[in-house]
Amino acid sequence: MQYIPPNYATLFVATCNLLNLANPHRVYYENQDAYDEREYERKIDWIGERFRALNADVLAVQEVWDESALKAAIARSGLRYDFVSVPGAENTPPHAGAQGTSRVGIATRLQVDRVQSFVDFPQGLAVEVPGLGPHTRFERPPFLATLRMKHGQQVHVLTVHLKSKRPKFLQDAQGHPLEDREDRKTGVVATLRSLVMRGAEAAALRCIVLDLLQGTNTPLVVMGDFNDDPHSVTTQLVAATSEVAYDKAARDVALFNAYEMQGESALKKDVAYSHIHQGFPAVLDQIFVSEEFVATSRNSLGDVRRVDYFNDHLHEGRDRSRSDHGFVRALLRLRTD
C-alpha cells in the first residue's frame, strides 16, 4: 500500500514583551517620565520592525498600556492584523488606557471565534499574602482567543504575564512607601510576597488550562512572560509536564515546552534566552503547547517545527525605546486531512 504523506497547515506564533508600550505624554508609572514624541516614534518604529521580522500569524503581547500604541506599531510593520485587542488598555472614550499596571493582548490575522479575559481567580484559589491579605485576582489578566485556521481547525491561544520576582513592598493608596526598603529582612518578606502572588497566579492559570484541555482535542498554545524559567516550580505548576513521566493520562492536560518539542531537523542553537538580568541569561518568555502539537503523542494533530529567539537587541544597551526582553517565535503545524 502506497504511503501518502499528510498535508499540513502552518501556524507562526510569537510572544513579545514590549516594555511599557504607552502613548506619548502620558504617565504610566508615577516614578517614570512619560515618553516624548521623539521617544514614542522611535519605540513604535523599533517594534514595527520587529513585528515585520517575526511575521507571525498570532502575536501575544505583554506590557501594553495603550492599545492605540500597539495598533500604531503594527501599522509601522506594514503587516495586516484584522484583530488587535488589549483588554483593559483600550483608548476609545471613556477609556484612557491601562491604569495601575500594563495589560496583555493578542493581534492575529486568523478568524477569531471568541475571546475571554480572566480577571478573577477560579473559586477557592484565593491565597493570603503576608501584609497584603487575600490575593484573589490576576494583576495582568490572561487573555484567551479561540482562533480558526483556514482549513477549519480551532486553536486556543492564551497570553499570560505572571507576577515578577521584584520585591513587593507595602505602600499606601498614593504609592508612598510603608516599609523601610533598605532593611534586608523587610526585603526578604517583600520578595516572599511576590513569590506567593506568582504562585497563586500560576495555580489559577493551571485551572484555566485544565478547563481548556480536559476531555477535548482542541489544540492550546500558552505563551507570554512567565517571569521564571521553564523548569521552575511556578512554570511547572502551569504546565505539569513532569506528571507525564508517571501518569500517561496526564498528557491530555499537560503543556509541553515548544523549544523542547522541536522536530529533529530543527537547529537547536545555544542562544535560547529571552532576558538578561545582571549579566545572566534566562528564559522568561516561553511558548507552551498541548499534546496535539507533540509529534509522538497518540492524540497528535501536528508538531513543532522550529522555535527561534530574537534576542540580539539585548546586547545593545538599555534603552526604553527597545524591549528588555527577547521575542520568541514558534513554527507549528497542524494536519489538514
mmCIF file of C-alpha atoms in Angstrom, residues 73-311:
data_model
loop_
_atom_site.group_PDB
_atom_site.id
_atom_site.type_symbol
_atom_site.label_atom_id
_atom_site.label_comp_id
_atom_site.label_asym_id
_atom_site.label_seq_id
_atom_site.Cartn_x
_atom_site.Cartn_y
_atom_site.Cartn_z
ATOM 1 C CA ALA A 73 3.348 49.826 15.914
ATOM 2 C CA ILE A 74 1.505 47.229 13.836
ATOM 3 C CA ALA A 75 0.762 49.883 11.208
ATOM 4 C CA ARG A 76 4.511 50.678 11.060
ATOM 5 C CA SER A 77 5.234 46.986 10.462
ATOM 6 C CA GLY A 78 3.344 47.072 7.173
ATOM 7 C CA LEU A 79 1.609 43.828 8.165
ATOM 8 C CA ARG A 80 -2.141 43.406 8.372
ATOM 9 C CA TYR A 81 -3.800 42.110 11.509
ATOM 10 C CA ASP A 82 -7.587 42.277 11.359
ATOM 11 C CA PHE A 83 -7.929 41.615 15.085
ATOM 12 C CA VAL A 84 -5.978 43.607 17.698
ATOM 13 C CA SER A 85 -7.145 43.635 21.312
ATOM 14 C CA VAL A 86 -5.624 44.507 24.687
ATOM 15 C CA PRO A 87 -8.423 44.241 27.281
ATOM 16 C CA GLY A 88 -8.082 46.934 29.929
ATOM 17 C CA ALA A 89 -5.843 49.126 27.733
ATOM 18 C CA GLU A 90 -8.494 50.458 25.330
ATOM 19 C CA ASN A 91 -8.277 54.096 24.247
ATOM 20 C CA THR A 92 -11.817 54.624 22.959
ATOM 21 C CA PRO A 93 -13.813 57.037 25.186
ATOM 22 C CA PRO A 94 -14.359 56.792 28.079
ATOM 23 C CA HIS A 95 -11.299 54.504 28.327
ATOM 24 C CA ALA A 96 -7.881 56.096 28.813
ATOM 25 C CA GLY A 97 -5.594 53.090 28.527
ATOM 26 C CA ALA A 98 -4.414 50.760 31.286
ATOM 27 C CA GLN A 99 -4.257 52.125 34.821
ATOM 28 C CA GLY A 100 -2.000 50.897 37.621
ATOM 29 C CA THR A 101 -0.309 48.153 35.610
ATOM 30 C CA SER A 102 0.179 47.164 31.978
ATOM 31 C CA ARG A 103 -2.000 44.607 30.157
ATOM 32 C CA VAL A 104 -1.621 41.683 27.759
ATOM 33 C CA GLY A 105 -3.195 41.315 24.330
ATOM 34 C CA ILE A 106 -3.347 39.490 21.029
ATOM 35 C CA ALA A 107 -3.023 40.512 17.387
ATOM 36 C CA THR A 108 -3.882 37.953 14.734
ATOM 37 C CA ARG A 109 -4.647 37.535 11.059
ATOM 38 C CA LEU A 110 -6.732 34.414 11.764
ATOM 39 C CA GLN A 111 -10.502 34.303 12.177
ATOM 40 C CA VAL A 112 -11.464 34.925 15.823
ATOM 41 C CA ASP A 113 -14.324 32.764 17.120
ATOM 42 C CA ARG A 114 -14.359 34.111 20.680
ATOM 43 C CA VAL A 115 -12.239 35.886 23.296
ATOM 44 C CA GLN A 116 -12.170 35.936 27.087
ATOM 45 C CA SER A 117 -10.193 37.901 29.667
ATOM 46 C CA PHE A 118 -9.674 36.197 33.040
ATOM 47 C CA VAL A 119 -9.658 38.775 35.833
ATOM 48 C CA ASP A 120 -10.573 36.790 38.956
ATOM 49 C CA PHE A 121 -9.032 33.524 40.159
ATOM 50 C CA PRO A 122 -11.264 30.450 39.912
ATOM 51 C CA GLN A 123 -13.289 29.659 43.051
ATOM 52 C CA GLY A 124 -11.264 28.525 46.064
ATOM 53 C CA LEU A 125 -7.848 29.716 44.841
ATOM 54 C CA ALA A 126 -7.505 32.906 46.901
ATOM 55 C CA VAL A 127 -4.158 32.940 48.734
ATOM 56 C CA GLU A 128 -3.194 35.000 51.786
ATOM 57 C CA VAL A 129 -0.193 37.250 51.062
ATOM 58 C CA PRO A 130 1.810 38.424 54.127
ATOM 59 C CA GLY A 131 0.875 42.024 54.927
ATOM 60 C CA LEU A 132 -1.438 42.330 51.896
ATOM 61 C CA GLY A 133 -4.327 39.995 52.671
ATOM 62 C CA PRO A 134 -6.092 37.693 50.206
ATOM 63 C CA HIS A 135 -4.810 37.621 46.620
ATOM 64 C CA THR A 136 -7.902 36.855 44.516
ATOM 65 C CA ARG A 137 -7.240 38.162 41.011
ATOM 66 C CA PHE A 138 -4.581 38.408 38.333
ATOM 67 C CA GLU A 139 -2.566 41.642 38.285
ATOM 68 C CA ARG A 140 -2.463 41.294 34.485
ATOM 69 C CA PRO A 141 -5.458 39.202 33.387
ATOM 70 C CA PRO A 142 -4.605 36.362 30.953
ATOM 71 C CA PHE A 143 -6.333 36.758 27.585
ATOM 72 C CA LEU A 144 -7.756 33.817 25.645
ATOM 73 C CA ALA A 145 -8.548 33.902 21.925
ATOM 74 C CA THR A 146 -10.138 30.921 20.192
ATOM 75 C CA LEU A 147 -8.977 31.123 16.594
ATOM 76 C CA ARG A 148 -9.913 29.238 13.437
ATOM 77 C CA MET A 149 -7.410 28.297 10.768
ATOM 78 C CA LYS A 150 -8.300 28.330 7.064
ATOM 79 C CA HIS A 151 -8.906 24.572 6.967
ATOM 80 C CA GLY A 152 -11.401 24.924 9.826
ATOM 81 C CA GLN A 153 -9.274 23.732 12.775
ATOM 82 C CA GLN A 154 -9.823 25.672 16.003
ATOM 83 C CA VAL A 155 -6.827 26.651 18.164
ATOM 84 C CA HIS A 156 -6.886 28.228 21.627
ATOM 85 C CA VAL A 157 -4.200 30.869 22.253
ATOM 86 C CA LEU A 158 -3.718 32.098 25.825
ATOM 87 C CA THR A 159 -1.481 35.111 26.522
ATOM 88 C CA VAL A 160 -0.038 35.454 30.032
ATOM 89 C CA HIS A 161 2.188 37.703 32.116
ATOM 90 C CA LEU A 162 2.777 36.397 35.624
ATOM 91 C CA LYS A 163 3.886 38.424 38.658
ATOM 92 C CA SER A 164 7.545 39.436 38.539
ATOM 93 C CA LYS A 165 10.237 38.483 41.064
ATOM 94 C CA ARG A 166 10.633 42.142 42.021
ATOM 95 C CA PRO A 167 10.072 42.580 45.800
ATOM 96 C CA LYS A 168 6.531 43.676 46.658
ATOM 97 C CA PHE A 169 6.945 46.394 49.297
ATOM 98 C CA LEU A 170 3.884 47.747 51.073
ATOM 99 C CA GLN A 171 2.701 51.232 50.090
ATOM 100 C CA ASP A 172 -0.339 53.413 50.674
ATOM 101 C CA ALA A 173 -3.048 54.325 48.174
ATOM 102 C CA GLN A 174 -0.935 57.237 46.907
ATOM 103 C CA GLY A 175 2.074 54.984 46.314
ATOM 104 C CA HIS A 176 4.084 56.198 49.311
ATOM 105 C CA PRO A 177 6.257 53.501 50.963
ATOM 106 C CA LEU A 178 5.032 51.980 54.235
ATOM 107 C CA GLU A 179 8.190 49.919 54.799
ATOM 108 C CA ASP A 180 11.913 50.538 55.075
ATOM 109 C CA ARG A 181 13.219 49.352 51.709
ATOM 110 C CA GLU A 182 16.804 49.464 52.993
ATOM 111 C CA ASP A 183 16.094 46.880 55.700
ATOM 112 C CA ARG A 184 17.262 43.493 54.400
ATOM 113 C CA LYS A 185 14.784 41.422 56.410
ATOM 114 C CA THR A 186 11.936 43.553 55.112
ATOM 115 C CA GLY A 187 13.283 42.850 51.632
ATOM 116 C CA VAL A 188 13.070 39.101 52.309
ATOM 117 C CA VAL A 189 9.374 39.376 53.185
ATOM 118 C CA ALA A 190 8.745 41.627 50.154
ATOM 119 C CA THR A 191 10.343 39.012 47.874
ATOM 120 C CA LEU A 192 8.256 36.285 49.516
ATOM 121 C CA ARG A 193 5.111 38.301 48.751
ATOM 122 C CA SER A 194 5.998 38.333 45.052
ATOM 123 C CA LEU A 195 6.655 34.589 45.064
ATOM 124 C CA VAL A 196 3.339 33.853 46.803
ATOM 125 C CA MET A 197 1.491 36.086 44.324
ATOM 126 C CA ARG A 198 3.177 34.495 41.298
ATOM 127 C CA GLY A 199 2.480 31.026 42.718
ATOM 128 C CA ALA A 200 -1.190 31.880 43.221
ATOM 129 C CA GLU A 201 -1.436 33.239 39.665
ATOM 130 C CA ALA A 202 0.255 30.085 38.330
ATOM 131 C CA ALA A 203 -2.216 27.866 40.204
ATOM 132 C CA ALA A 204 -5.164 29.896 38.912
ATOM 133 C CA LEU A 205 -3.748 29.730 35.382
ATOM 134 C CA ARG A 206 -3.365 25.947 35.716
ATOM 135 C CA CYS A 207 -7.084 25.640 36.471
ATOM 136 C CA ILE A 208 -7.893 27.675 33.344
ATOM 137 C CA VAL A 209 -5.631 25.371 31.301
ATOM 138 C CA LEU A 210 -7.365 22.307 32.751
ATOM 139 C CA ASP A 211 -10.764 23.661 31.741
ATOM 140 C CA LEU A 212 -9.498 24.220 28.186
ATOM 141 C CA LEU A 213 -7.834 20.818 27.769
ATOM 142 C CA GLN A 214 -9.785 18.274 29.783
ATOM 143 C CA GLY A 215 -11.715 15.925 27.527
ATOM 144 C CA THR A 216 -11.164 17.917 24.318
ATOM 145 C CA ASN A 217 -8.805 17.715 21.345
ATOM 146 C CA THR A 218 -8.695 21.439 20.559
ATOM 147 C CA PRO A 219 -5.001 22.436 20.468
ATOM 148 C CA LEU A 220 -3.833 25.031 23.002
ATOM 149 C CA VAL A 221 -0.860 27.423 22.870
ATOM 150 C CA VAL A 222 0.050 29.250 26.086
ATOM 151 C CA MET A 223 2.680 31.941 25.665
ATOM 152 C CA GLY A 224 3.977 35.049 27.337
ATOM 153 C CA ASP A 225 6.227 36.294 30.123
ATOM 154 C CA PHE A 226 6.199 33.683 32.903
ATOM 155 C CA ASN A 227 8.801 35.635 34.922
ATOM 156 C CA ASP A 228 10.555 32.356 35.673
ATOM 157 C CA ASP A 229 12.372 29.637 33.734
ATOM 158 C CA PRO A 230 10.648 26.643 32.083
ATOM 159 C CA HIS A 231 11.511 24.167 34.847
ATOM 160 C CA SER A 232 10.772 26.423 37.830
ATOM 161 C CA VAL A 233 8.089 25.422 40.318
ATOM 162 C CA THR A 234 5.709 28.175 39.211
ATOM 163 C CA THR A 235 6.066 27.465 35.474
ATOM 164 C CA GLN A 236 5.628 23.738 36.037
ATOM 165 C CA LEU A 237 2.598 24.461 38.195
ATOM 166 C CA VAL A 238 1.024 25.787 34.977
ATOM 167 C CA ALA A 239 2.440 23.159 32.603
ATOM 168 C CA ALA A 240 2.552 19.994 34.759
ATOM 169 C CA THR A 241 4.823 18.395 32.139
ATOM 170 C CA SER A 242 6.662 16.233 34.690
ATOM 171 C CA GLU A 243 3.451 14.369 35.628
ATOM 172 C CA VAL A 244 3.519 12.670 32.203
ATOM 173 C CA ALA A 245 6.537 10.575 33.274
ATOM 174 C CA TYR A 246 4.470 8.563 35.785
ATOM 175 C CA ASP A 247 0.910 9.168 34.571
ATOM 176 C CA LYS A 248 0.289 8.698 30.853
ATOM 177 C CA ALA A 249 -3.252 10.042 31.207
ATOM 178 C CA ALA A 250 -1.708 13.360 32.270
ATOM 179 C CA ARG A 251 -0.679 14.044 28.659
ATOM 180 C CA ASP A 252 -4.248 15.135 27.942
ATOM 181 C CA VAL A 253 -3.927 18.130 30.271
ATOM 182 C CA ALA A 254 -0.156 18.757 30.223
ATOM 183 C CA LEU A 255 1.658 21.554 28.434
ATOM 184 C CA PHE A 256 4.972 20.989 26.646
ATOM 185 C CA ASN A 257 7.784 23.484 26.143
ATOM 186 C CA ALA A 258 7.764 24.180 22.398
ATOM 187 C CA TYR A 259 11.566 24.595 22.381
ATOM 188 C CA GLU A 260 11.999 21.043 23.694
ATOM 189 C CA MET A 261 9.413 19.640 21.254
ATOM 190 C CA GLN A 262 11.137 20.875 18.076
ATOM 191 C CA GLY A 263 11.498 18.401 15.242
ATOM 192 C CA GLU A 264 14.818 16.646 14.745
ATOM 193 C CA SER A 265 15.546 18.792 11.694
ATOM 194 C CA ALA A 266 15.429 21.982 13.791
ATOM 195 C CA LEU A 267 18.739 23.586 14.687
ATOM 196 C CA LYS A 268 18.706 23.964 18.472
ATOM 197 C CA LYS A 269 21.103 26.857 18.734
ATOM 198 C CA ASP A 270 22.689 27.538 22.114
ATOM 199 C CA VAL A 271 21.108 31.025 22.280
ATOM 200 C CA ALA A 272 17.795 30.111 23.891
ATOM 201 C CA TYR A 273 17.348 33.022 26.279
ATOM 202 C CA SER A 274 14.932 35.928 26.321
ATOM 203 C CA HIS A 275 16.170 38.161 29.144
ATOM 204 C CA ILE A 276 19.471 39.149 30.742
ATOM 205 C CA HIS A 277 19.493 40.011 34.441
ATOM 206 C CA GLN A 278 22.753 41.220 35.996
ATOM 207 C CA GLY A 279 24.710 39.548 33.217
ATOM 208 C CA PHE A 280 22.979 36.165 33.412
ATOM 209 C CA PRO A 281 20.780 34.978 30.502
ATOM 210 C CA ALA A 282 17.400 33.450 31.323
ATOM 211 C CA VAL A 283 14.309 32.174 29.543
ATOM 212 C CA LEU A 284 11.341 34.079 30.955
ATOM 213 C CA ASP A 285 9.342 34.373 27.724
ATOM 214 C CA GLN A 286 8.041 30.988 26.746
ATOM 215 C CA ILE A 287 5.744 29.120 24.380
ATOM 216 C CA PHE A 288 3.985 26.010 25.668
ATOM 217 C CA VAL A 289 1.775 23.728 23.584
ATOM 218 C CA SER A 290 -0.739 20.977 24.303
ATOM 219 C CA GLU A 291 -0.158 17.357 23.266
ATOM 220 C CA GLU A 292 -1.874 17.949 19.936
ATOM 221 C CA PHE A 293 1.423 19.583 18.846
ATOM 222 C CA VAL A 294 3.609 16.738 20.163
ATOM 223 C CA ALA A 295 4.536 14.535 17.207
ATOM 224 C CA THR A 296 4.980 11.379 19.330
ATOM 225 C CA SER A 297 1.664 11.742 21.160
ATOM 226 C CA ARG A 298 -1.198 9.338 20.486
ATOM 227 C CA ASN A 299 -3.514 12.342 20.078
ATOM 228 C CA SER A 300 -1.122 14.351 17.914
ATOM 229 C CA LEU A 301 -2.644 16.599 15.255
ATOM 230 C CA GLY A 302 0.662 18.165 14.241
ATOM 231 C CA ASP A 303 4.053 19.168 15.580
ATOM 232 C CA VAL A 304 6.515 21.945 16.460
ATOM 233 C CA ARG A 305 8.878 22.511 13.552
ATOM 234 C CA ARG A 306 11.085 25.268 14.892
ATOM 235 C CA VAL A 307 11.477 27.805 17.706
ATOM 236 C CA ASP A 308 13.510 30.988 17.200
ATOM 237 C CA TYR A 309 14.744 33.550 19.732
ATOM 238 C CA PHE A 310 15.049 37.146 18.542
ATOM 239 C CA ASN A 311 17.364 38.477 21.238
#
